[in-house]
mmCIF file of C-alpha atoms in Angstrom:
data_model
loop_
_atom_site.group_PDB
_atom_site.id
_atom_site.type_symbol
_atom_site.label_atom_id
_atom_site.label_comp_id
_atom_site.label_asym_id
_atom_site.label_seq_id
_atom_site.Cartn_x
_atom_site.Cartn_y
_atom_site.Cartn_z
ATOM 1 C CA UNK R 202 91.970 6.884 -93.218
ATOM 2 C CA UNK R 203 91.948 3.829 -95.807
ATOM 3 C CA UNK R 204 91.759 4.286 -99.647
ATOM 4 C CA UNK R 205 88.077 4.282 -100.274
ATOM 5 C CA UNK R 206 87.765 7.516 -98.199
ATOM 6 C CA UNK R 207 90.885 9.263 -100.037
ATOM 7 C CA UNK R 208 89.150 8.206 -103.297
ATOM 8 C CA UNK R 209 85.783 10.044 -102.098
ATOM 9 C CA UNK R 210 87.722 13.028 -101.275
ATOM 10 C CA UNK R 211 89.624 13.046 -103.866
ATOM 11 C CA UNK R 212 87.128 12.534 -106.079
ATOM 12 C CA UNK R 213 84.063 13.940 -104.316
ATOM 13 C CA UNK R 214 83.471 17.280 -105.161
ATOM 14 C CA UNK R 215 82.410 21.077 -104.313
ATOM 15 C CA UNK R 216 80.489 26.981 -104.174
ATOM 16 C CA UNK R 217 78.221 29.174 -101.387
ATOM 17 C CA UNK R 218 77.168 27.654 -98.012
ATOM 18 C CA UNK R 219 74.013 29.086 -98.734
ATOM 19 C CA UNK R 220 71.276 26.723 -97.473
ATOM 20 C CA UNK R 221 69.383 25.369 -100.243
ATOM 21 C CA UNK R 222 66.539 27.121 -102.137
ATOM 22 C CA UNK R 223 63.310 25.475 -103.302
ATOM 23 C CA UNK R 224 63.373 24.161 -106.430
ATOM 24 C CA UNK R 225 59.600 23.056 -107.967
ATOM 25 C CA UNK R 226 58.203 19.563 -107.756
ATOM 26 C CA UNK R 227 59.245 17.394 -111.234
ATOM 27 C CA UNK R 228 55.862 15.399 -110.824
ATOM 28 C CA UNK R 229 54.110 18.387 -111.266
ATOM 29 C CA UNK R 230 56.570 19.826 -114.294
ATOM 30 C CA UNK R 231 55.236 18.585 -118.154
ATOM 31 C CA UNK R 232 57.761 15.511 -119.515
ATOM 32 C CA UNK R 233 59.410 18.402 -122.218
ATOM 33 C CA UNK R 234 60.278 20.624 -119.466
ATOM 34 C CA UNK R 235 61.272 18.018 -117.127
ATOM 35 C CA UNK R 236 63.610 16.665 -119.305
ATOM 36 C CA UNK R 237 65.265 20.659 -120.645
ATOM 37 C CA UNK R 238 65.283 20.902 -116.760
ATOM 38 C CA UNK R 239 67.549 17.886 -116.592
ATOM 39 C CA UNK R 240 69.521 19.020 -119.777
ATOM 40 C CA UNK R 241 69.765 22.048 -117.794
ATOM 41 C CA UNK R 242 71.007 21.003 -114.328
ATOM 42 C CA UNK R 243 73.560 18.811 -116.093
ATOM 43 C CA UNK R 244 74.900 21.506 -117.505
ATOM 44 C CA UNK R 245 75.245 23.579 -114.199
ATOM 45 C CA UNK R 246 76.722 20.463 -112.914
ATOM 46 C CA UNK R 247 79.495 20.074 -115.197
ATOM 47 C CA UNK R 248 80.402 23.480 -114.321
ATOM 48 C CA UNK R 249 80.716 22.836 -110.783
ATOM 49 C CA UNK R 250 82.938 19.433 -111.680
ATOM 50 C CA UNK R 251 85.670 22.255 -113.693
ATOM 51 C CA UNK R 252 85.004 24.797 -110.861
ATOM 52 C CA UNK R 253 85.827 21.287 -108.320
ATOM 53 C CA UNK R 254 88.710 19.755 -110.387
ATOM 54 C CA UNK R 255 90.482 23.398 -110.414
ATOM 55 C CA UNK R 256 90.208 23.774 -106.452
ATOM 56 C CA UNK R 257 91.646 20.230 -106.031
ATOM 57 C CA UNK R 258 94.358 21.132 -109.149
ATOM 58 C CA UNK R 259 95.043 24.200 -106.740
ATOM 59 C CA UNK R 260 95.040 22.151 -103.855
ATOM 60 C CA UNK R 261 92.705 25.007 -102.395
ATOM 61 C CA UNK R 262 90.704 23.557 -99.492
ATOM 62 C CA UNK R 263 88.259 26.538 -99.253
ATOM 63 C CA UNK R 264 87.707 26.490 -102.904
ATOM 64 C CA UNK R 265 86.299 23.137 -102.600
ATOM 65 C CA UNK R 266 84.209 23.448 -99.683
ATOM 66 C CA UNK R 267 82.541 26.732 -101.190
ATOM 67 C CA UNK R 268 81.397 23.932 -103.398
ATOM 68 C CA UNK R 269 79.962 21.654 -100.682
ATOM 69 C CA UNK R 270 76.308 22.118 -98.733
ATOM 70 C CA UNK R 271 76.794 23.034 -95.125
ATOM 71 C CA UNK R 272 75.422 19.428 -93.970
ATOM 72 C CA UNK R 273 78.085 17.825 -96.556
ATOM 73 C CA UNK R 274 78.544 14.178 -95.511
ATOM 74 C CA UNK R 275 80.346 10.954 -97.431
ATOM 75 C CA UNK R 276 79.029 7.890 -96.555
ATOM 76 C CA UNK R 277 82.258 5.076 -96.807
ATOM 77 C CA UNK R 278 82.207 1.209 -98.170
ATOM 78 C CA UNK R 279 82.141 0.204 -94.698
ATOM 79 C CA UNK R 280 79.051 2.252 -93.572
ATOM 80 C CA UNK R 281 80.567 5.185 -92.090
ATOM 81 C CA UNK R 282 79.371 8.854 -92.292
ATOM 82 C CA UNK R 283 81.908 11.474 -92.088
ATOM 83 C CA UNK R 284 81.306 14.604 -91.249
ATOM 84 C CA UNK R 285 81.556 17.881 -93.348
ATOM 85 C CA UNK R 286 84.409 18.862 -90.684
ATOM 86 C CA UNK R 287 85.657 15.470 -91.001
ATOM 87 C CA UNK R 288 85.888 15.714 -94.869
ATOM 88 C CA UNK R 289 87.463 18.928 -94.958
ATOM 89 C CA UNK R 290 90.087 18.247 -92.496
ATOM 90 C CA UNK R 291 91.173 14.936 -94.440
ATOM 91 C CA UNK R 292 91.088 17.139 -97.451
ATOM 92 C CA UNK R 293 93.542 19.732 -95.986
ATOM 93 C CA UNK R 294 95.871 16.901 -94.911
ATOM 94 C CA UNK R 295 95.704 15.117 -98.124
ATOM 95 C CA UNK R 296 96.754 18.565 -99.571
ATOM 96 C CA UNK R 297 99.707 18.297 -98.011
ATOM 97 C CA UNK R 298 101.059 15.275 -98.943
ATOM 98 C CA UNK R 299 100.342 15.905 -102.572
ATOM 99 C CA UNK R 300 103.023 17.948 -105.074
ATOM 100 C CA UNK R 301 101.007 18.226 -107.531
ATOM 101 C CA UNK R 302 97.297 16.728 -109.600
ATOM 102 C CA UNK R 303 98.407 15.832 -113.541
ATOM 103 C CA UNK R 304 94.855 14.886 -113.873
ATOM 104 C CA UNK R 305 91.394 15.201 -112.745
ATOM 105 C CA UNK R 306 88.486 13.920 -114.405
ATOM 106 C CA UNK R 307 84.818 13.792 -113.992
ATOM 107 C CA UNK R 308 81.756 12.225 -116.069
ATOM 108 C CA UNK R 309 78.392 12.314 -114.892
ATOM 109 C CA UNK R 310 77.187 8.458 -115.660
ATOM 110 C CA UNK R 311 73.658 9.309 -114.561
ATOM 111 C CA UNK R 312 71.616 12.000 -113.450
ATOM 112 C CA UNK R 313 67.777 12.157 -111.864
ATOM 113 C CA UNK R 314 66.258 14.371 -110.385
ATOM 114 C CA UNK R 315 64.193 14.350 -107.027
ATOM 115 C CA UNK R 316 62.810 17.167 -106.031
ATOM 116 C CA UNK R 317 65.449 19.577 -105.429
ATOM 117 C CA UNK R 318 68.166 17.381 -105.271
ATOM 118 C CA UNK R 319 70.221 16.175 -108.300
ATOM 119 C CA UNK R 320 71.301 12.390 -108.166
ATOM 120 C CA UNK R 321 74.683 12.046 -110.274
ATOM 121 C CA UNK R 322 76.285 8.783 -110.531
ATOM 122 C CA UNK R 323 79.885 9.740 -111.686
ATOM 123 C CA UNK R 324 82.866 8.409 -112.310
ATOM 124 C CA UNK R 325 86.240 10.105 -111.101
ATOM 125 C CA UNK R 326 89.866 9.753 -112.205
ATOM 126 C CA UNK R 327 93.121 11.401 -110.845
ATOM 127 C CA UNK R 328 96.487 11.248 -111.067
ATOM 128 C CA UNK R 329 98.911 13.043 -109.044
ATOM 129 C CA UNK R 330 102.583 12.960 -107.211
ATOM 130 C CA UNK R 331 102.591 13.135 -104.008
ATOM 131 C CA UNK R 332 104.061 11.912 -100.504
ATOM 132 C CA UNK R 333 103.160 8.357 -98.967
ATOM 133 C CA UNK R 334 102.733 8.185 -95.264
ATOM 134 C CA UNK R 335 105.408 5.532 -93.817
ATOM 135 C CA UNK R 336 107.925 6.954 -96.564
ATOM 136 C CA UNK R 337 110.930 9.197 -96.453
ATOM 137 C CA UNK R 338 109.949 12.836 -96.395
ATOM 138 C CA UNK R 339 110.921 13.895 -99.804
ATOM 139 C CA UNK R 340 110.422 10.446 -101.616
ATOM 140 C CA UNK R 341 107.212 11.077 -104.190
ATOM 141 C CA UNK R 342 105.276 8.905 -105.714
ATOM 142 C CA UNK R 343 102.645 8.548 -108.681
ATOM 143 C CA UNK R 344 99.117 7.915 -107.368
ATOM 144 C CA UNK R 345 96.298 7.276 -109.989
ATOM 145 C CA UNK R 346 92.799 6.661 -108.353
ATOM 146 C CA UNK R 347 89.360 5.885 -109.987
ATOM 147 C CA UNK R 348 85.842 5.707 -108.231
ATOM 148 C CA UNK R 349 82.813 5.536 -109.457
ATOM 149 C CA UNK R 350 79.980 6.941 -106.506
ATOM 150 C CA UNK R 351 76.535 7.830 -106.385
ATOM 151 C CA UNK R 352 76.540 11.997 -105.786
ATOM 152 C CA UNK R 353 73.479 14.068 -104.518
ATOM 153 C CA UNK R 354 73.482 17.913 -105.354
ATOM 154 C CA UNK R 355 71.072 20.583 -103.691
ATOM 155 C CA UNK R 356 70.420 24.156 -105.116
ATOM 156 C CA UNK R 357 72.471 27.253 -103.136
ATOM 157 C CA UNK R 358 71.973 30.697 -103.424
ATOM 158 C CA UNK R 359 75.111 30.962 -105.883
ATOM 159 C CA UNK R 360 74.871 27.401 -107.613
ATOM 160 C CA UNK R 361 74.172 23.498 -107.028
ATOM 161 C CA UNK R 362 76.280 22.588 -103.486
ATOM 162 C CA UNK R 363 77.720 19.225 -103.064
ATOM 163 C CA UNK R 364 75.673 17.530 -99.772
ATOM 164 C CA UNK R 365 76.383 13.805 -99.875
ATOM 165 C CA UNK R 366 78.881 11.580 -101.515
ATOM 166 C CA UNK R 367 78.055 7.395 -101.186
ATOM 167 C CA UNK R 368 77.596 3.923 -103.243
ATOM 168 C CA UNK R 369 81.372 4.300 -103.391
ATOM 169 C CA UNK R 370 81.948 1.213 -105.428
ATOM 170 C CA UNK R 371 84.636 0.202 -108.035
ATOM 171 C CA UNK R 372 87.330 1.724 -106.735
ATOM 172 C CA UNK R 373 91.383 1.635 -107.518
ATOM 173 C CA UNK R 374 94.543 2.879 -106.410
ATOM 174 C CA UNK R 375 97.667 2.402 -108.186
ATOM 175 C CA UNK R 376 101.040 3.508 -106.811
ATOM 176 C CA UNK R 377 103.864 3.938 -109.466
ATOM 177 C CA UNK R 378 101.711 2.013 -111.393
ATOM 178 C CA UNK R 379 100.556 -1.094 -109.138
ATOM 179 C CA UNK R 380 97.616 -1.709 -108.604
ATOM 180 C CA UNK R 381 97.306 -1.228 -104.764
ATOM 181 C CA UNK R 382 93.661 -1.422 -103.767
ATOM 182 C CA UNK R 383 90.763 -3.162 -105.831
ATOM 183 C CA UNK R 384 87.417 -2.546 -104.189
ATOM 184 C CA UNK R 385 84.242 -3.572 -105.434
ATOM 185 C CA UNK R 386 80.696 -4.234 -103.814
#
């Protein structure tokens, strides 16, 4: 798989597979407690982002995906969907290549909600050592990757569930410190 999909794993993020609950309809909430509803979910949200970034610090596959929705999907730059099964099989390799995360960051740019789902556009940072593919086994490198994506949450029995990851725009990859991969719409 190409950059833009490591960024989105990396950087996509991640608790029950509860199917969603229903949340009520903002139309029909008064502006005040639509907006300490939004204060609210963004709250909950940053707490998944910690509960995400310490799964991928762990490199704990299963920690993420309790995280993700059952239908979990990323949708690429080049207009492919990947599959939850998809996602968390790239995620377990990727966890093998890498020694170790120095950083991961998260910051909710945006948020709306629609209904039940919340509509995060964030931007996501990481830095980590790890193994290139087409290298010598134990040859490690520094990898720092940046994304900013459009992110849509839906309520689960235990907490808001990742269920799709795309607008993956913006994106770099430096290795050792050179700039690899520039993508942009």
């Amino acid at each position: 798989m190409h950059s833009g999909l490591l960024a989105v794993v990396l950087l996509a993020i991640c608790a029950s597979t509860q199917a969603p609950a229903a949340r009520p309809d903002p139309a029909t909430l008064p502006a005040a407690e639509d907006s300490g509803r939004l204060a609210r979910v963004r709250r909950e949200l940053e707490v998944r982002y910690a509960e995400n970034a310490a799964a991928f610090m762990a490199r704990d596959t299963a920690a993420v995906y309790r995280l993700r929705a059952p239908g979990f999907h990323t949708e690429t730059p080049d207009g492919r969907t990947h599959s939850f099964a998809d996602m968390r099989a790239y995620t377990a390799r990727l966890f093998t290549m890498i020694e170790r995360f120095d950083t991961l960051t998260f910051r909710i740019d945006s948020l709306a909600l629609r209904g039940d789902t919340a509509v995060a556009v964030t931007f996501q940072r990481s830095s980590r050592v790890q193994h290139l593919p087409g290298t010598p086994p134990a040859e490690r490198h520094r990898v720092t990757a940046a994304v900013l994506q459009r992110e849509q949450w839906v309520p689960g029995a235990a907490g808001w569930l990742l269920w799709r990851v795309d607008r993956v725009r913006d994106q770099g990859l430096w290795i050792d410190g050179v700039l690899r991969a520039r993508q942009s719409p």
